Amino acid sequence: MSTTLSQLGFTPSWAAAFAVVQLPGTVPGRVSHVHRGQIDVLCEQGSLRVSVPSTFCGPDGPATGDWVAVQSDGGPDGLGVLRAMVPRTSEFRRRTSGRQFANQTVAANIDTVFIVMSVNGDLSPARVDRYLAAVHASGAHAVVVYTKVDLSPDVRLPVVTDVPMVAVSALTGRGLANLIPWLSPGSTVALVGSSGTGKSTLANALAGDVVMDTGGIRRHDDRGKHTTTVRALIPLPSGACLVDTPGMRELALAVDDVDVASAFSDVVSVAQNCRFRDCLHGEEPGCAVQEAIAAGELSERRLSSLRKLQREQAFAQRRENVKQKRRYERTRQAEVRRVTPRGSSKY
Ligand SMILES: Nc1nc2c(ncn2[C@@H]2O[C@H](COP(=O)(O)OP(=O)(O)O)[C@@H](O)[C@H]2O)c(=O)[nH]1
Ligand SMILES: [Mg+2]
Ligand SMILES: [Zn+2]
């Protein structure tokens, strides 16, 4: 199947940005999949497997949704070569699980992030708060999409904040039309959420075709691997482009997302009326936040979500500082060894 660049969201402003980085002998393309040391790039000629030179590796390397300049040949084993990355307009990032405390860009150049939650699973407003904070940091807009409403038609959906909320069933098609406002030509939407919430099924429904592998929750858990194996970048009939992401067990904010409060403007704006500037919104007299919670104008959960994320980020920052200090000391020791010839310090 061949795809035109405009179906992938190549707007005139991207063409202009590409012209800036364009190198002779390269073509523009959009990253549809990231493998180890290689990426799949959709371009005018179709899908290209492209090798990623080591200068592009690491946390700032290409992610699904990136616009890149590729040379269609010249790589090892006849692969293409990544030559340049076009600067991003937005990036949805997370901290990888495990002890590395490294950041990962899940999707780049996203206009709207659909936070996908299934109504039959554990509907967790606290988790939505967490995703909302990550979307806020990404520079994209957020929509909460509640899926599988056919399973629990009477469920009461939690209203989280003033973020748009849409309830759908990918199986019956109910509610899908309400997503149209975010699927205009040239725009890119990313689906994020835990695995099994129905992201790939929703992608197939919006594509009107089976473009993604979907799997039961059980099969996914048993094998402990993602069932999202087809493409992650899907041009939709509406002219929008969709990015499906592998499910995440728990979303941790990127290590350097320090300004968590900016994603909680509802809490912050009320807090401006606290009597004390350094109010911790606990037992202090004249705490406007506690007053708003008592009056039912602010949910207590929003305050606790903010606090939890702030604690987590402070911890991640301390870890990061220790890591950088160690790295600095290692380089310094290496330098000392380099300028001090072996044996010269003996006497
Ligand atoms: N009843 C119902 N099941 C759904 C719906 N959407 C997805 N599912 C099922 O939920 C399971 C996980 O779906 P999948 O799309 O693979 O989830 P993903 O991990 O988020 O990509 C599959 O068994 C789907 O058939 C829906 O709208 N209604
Ligand atoms: Mg999936
Ligand atoms: Zn207060």
GROMACS .gro file of C-alpha atoms in nm, residues 105-232:
model
  128
  105THR     CA    1   0.960   0.954   2.370
  106VAL     CA    2   0.649   0.745   2.308
  107ALA     CA    3   0.516   0.957   2.021
  108ALA     CA    4   0.627   1.277   1.851
  109ASN     CA    5   0.445   1.556   1.669
  110ILE     CA    6   0.106   1.475   1.818
  111ASP     CA    7  -0.179   1.725   1.807
  112THR     CA    8  -0.417   1.540   2.035
  113VAL     CA    9  -0.361   1.254   2.276
  114PHE     CA   10  -0.655   1.023   2.336
  115ILE     CA   11  -0.622   0.890   2.692
  116VAL     CA   12  -0.789   0.551   2.652
  117MET     CA   13  -0.958   0.386   2.952
  118SER     CA   14  -1.204   0.099   2.944
  119VAL     CA   15  -1.520   0.129   3.148
  120ASN     CA   16  -1.514  -0.236   3.250
  121GLY     CA   17  -1.162  -0.221   3.387
  122ASP     CA   18  -1.057  -0.027   3.690
  123LEU     CA   19  -1.179   0.319   3.603
  124SER     CA   20  -0.920   0.529   3.777
  125PRO     CA   21  -0.952   0.907   3.778
  126ALA     CA   22  -0.611   0.923   3.951
  127ARG     CA   23  -0.459   0.749   3.651
  128VAL     CA   24  -0.629   0.996   3.418
  129ASP     CA   25  -0.470   1.279   3.624
  130ARG     CA   26  -0.132   1.117   3.568
  131TYR     CA   27  -0.185   1.091   3.193
  132LEU     CA   28  -0.319   1.446   3.181
  133ALA     CA   29   0.003   1.570   3.344
  134ALA     CA   30   0.210   1.387   3.082
  135VAL     CA   31  -0.004   1.522   2.798
  136HIS     CA   32   0.024   1.873   2.939
  137ALA     CA   33   0.404   1.842   2.938
  138SER     CA   34   0.394   1.706   2.581
  139GLY     CA   35   0.245   2.019   2.427
  140ALA     CA   36  -0.053   1.828   2.281
  141HIS     CA   37  -0.424   1.852   2.369
  142ALA     CA   38  -0.589   1.579   2.572
  143VAL     CA   39  -0.920   1.395   2.529
  144VAL     CA   40  -1.030   1.118   2.766
  145VAL     CA   41  -1.180   0.831   2.566
  146TYR     CA   42  -1.377   0.577   2.768
  147THR     CA   43  -1.399   0.251   2.571
  148LYS     CA   44  -1.613  -0.065   2.577
  149VAL     CA   45  -1.930   0.116   2.682
  150ASP     CA   46  -2.122  -0.180   2.531
  151LEU     CA   47  -2.005  -0.383   2.832
  152SER     CA   48  -2.128  -0.143   3.099
  153PRO     CA   49  -2.389   0.082   2.939
  154ASP     CA   50  -2.503   0.221   3.274
  155VAL     CA   51  -2.162   0.302   3.416
  156ARG     CA   52  -2.119   0.651   3.555
  157LEU     CA   53  -1.814   0.802   3.391
  158PRO     CA   54  -1.596   1.007   3.619
  159VAL     CA   55  -1.569   1.366   3.507
  160VAL     CA   56  -1.209   1.445   3.571
  161THR     CA   57  -1.154   1.806   3.485
  162ASP     CA   58  -1.260   2.035   3.206
  163VAL     CA   59  -1.092   1.804   2.955
  164PRO     CA   60  -1.323   1.673   2.678
  165MET     CA   61  -1.454   1.326   2.749
  166VAL     CA   62  -1.599   1.083   2.493
  167ALA     CA   63  -1.752   0.739   2.558
  168VAL     CA   64  -1.725   0.487   2.275
  169SER     CA   65  -1.763   0.125   2.181
  170ALA     CA   66  -1.533   0.016   1.904
  171LEU     CA   67  -1.743  -0.300   1.878
  172THR     CA   68  -2.082  -0.138   1.815
  173GLY     CA   69  -1.950   0.191   1.679
  174ARG     CA   70  -2.135   0.387   1.943
  175GLY     CA   71  -1.986   0.729   2.013
  176LEU     CA   72  -1.712   0.704   1.750
  177ALA     CA   73  -1.858   0.998   1.555
  178ASN     CA   74  -1.795   1.217   1.860
  179LEU     CA   75  -1.422   1.181   1.797
  180ILE     CA   76  -1.445   1.345   1.452
  181PRO     CA   77  -1.356   1.698   1.576
  182TRP     CA   78  -1.001   1.580   1.653
  183LEU     CA   79  -0.957   1.379   1.334
  184SER     CA   80  -0.934   1.658   1.078
  185PRO     CA   81  -0.702   1.624   0.776
  186GLY     CA   82  -0.336   1.685   0.860
  187SER     CA   83  -0.378   1.629   1.231
  188THR     CA   84  -0.216   1.353   1.431
  189VAL     CA   85  -0.377   1.173   1.722
  190ALA     CA   86  -0.198   0.933   1.959
  191LEU     CA   87  -0.370   0.660   2.158
  192VAL     CA   88  -0.219   0.604   2.503
  193GLY     CA   89  -0.331   0.397   2.799
  194SER     CA   90  -0.284   0.066   2.975
  195SER     CA   91  -0.276  -0.248   2.764
  196GLY     CA   92  -0.608  -0.416   2.705
  197THR     CA   93  -0.807  -0.093   2.716
  198GLY     CA   94  -0.895  -0.126   2.346
  199LYS     CA   95  -0.650   0.110   2.175
  200SER     CA   96  -0.578  -0.115   1.880
  201THR     CA   97  -0.944  -0.212   1.840
  202LEU     CA   98  -1.028   0.159   1.836
  203ALA     CA   99  -0.754   0.221   1.579
  204ASN     CA  100  -0.902  -0.050   1.355
  205ALA     CA  101  -1.251   0.093   1.396
  206LEU     CA  102  -1.135   0.443   1.302
  207ALA     CA  103  -0.931   0.309   1.011
  208GLY     CA  104  -1.226   0.104   0.890
  209ASP     CA  105  -0.987  -0.181   0.838
  210VAL     CA  106  -0.781  -0.428   1.040
  211VAL     CA  107  -0.451  -0.246   1.063
  212MET     CA  108  -0.355  -0.340   1.417
  213ASP     CA  109  -0.330  -0.672   1.597
  214THR     CA  110  -0.561  -0.682   1.891
  215GLY     CA  111  -0.557  -0.933   2.169
  216GLY     CA  112  -0.744  -1.034   2.477
  217ILE     CA  113  -0.609  -0.903   2.802
  218ARG     CA  114  -0.527  -1.255   2.918
  219ARG     CA  115  -0.322  -1.347   2.616
  220HIS     CA  116  -0.123  -1.030   2.657
  221ASP     CA  117  -0.053  -1.089   3.025
  222ASP     CA  118   0.034  -1.456   2.981
  223ARG     CA  119   0.297  -1.387   2.726
  224GLY     CA  120   0.411  -1.067   2.885
  225LYS     CA  121   0.457  -0.899   2.549
  226HIS     CA  122   0.277  -0.642   2.347
  227THR     CA  123   0.023  -0.755   2.093
  228THR     CA  124   0.060  -0.434   1.896
  229THR     CA  125   0.272  -0.570   1.616
  230VAL     CA  126   0.151  -0.420   1.292
  231ARG     CA  127   0.213  -0.054   1.220
  232ALA     CA  128   0.194   0.218   1.478
   0.00000   0.00000   0.00000
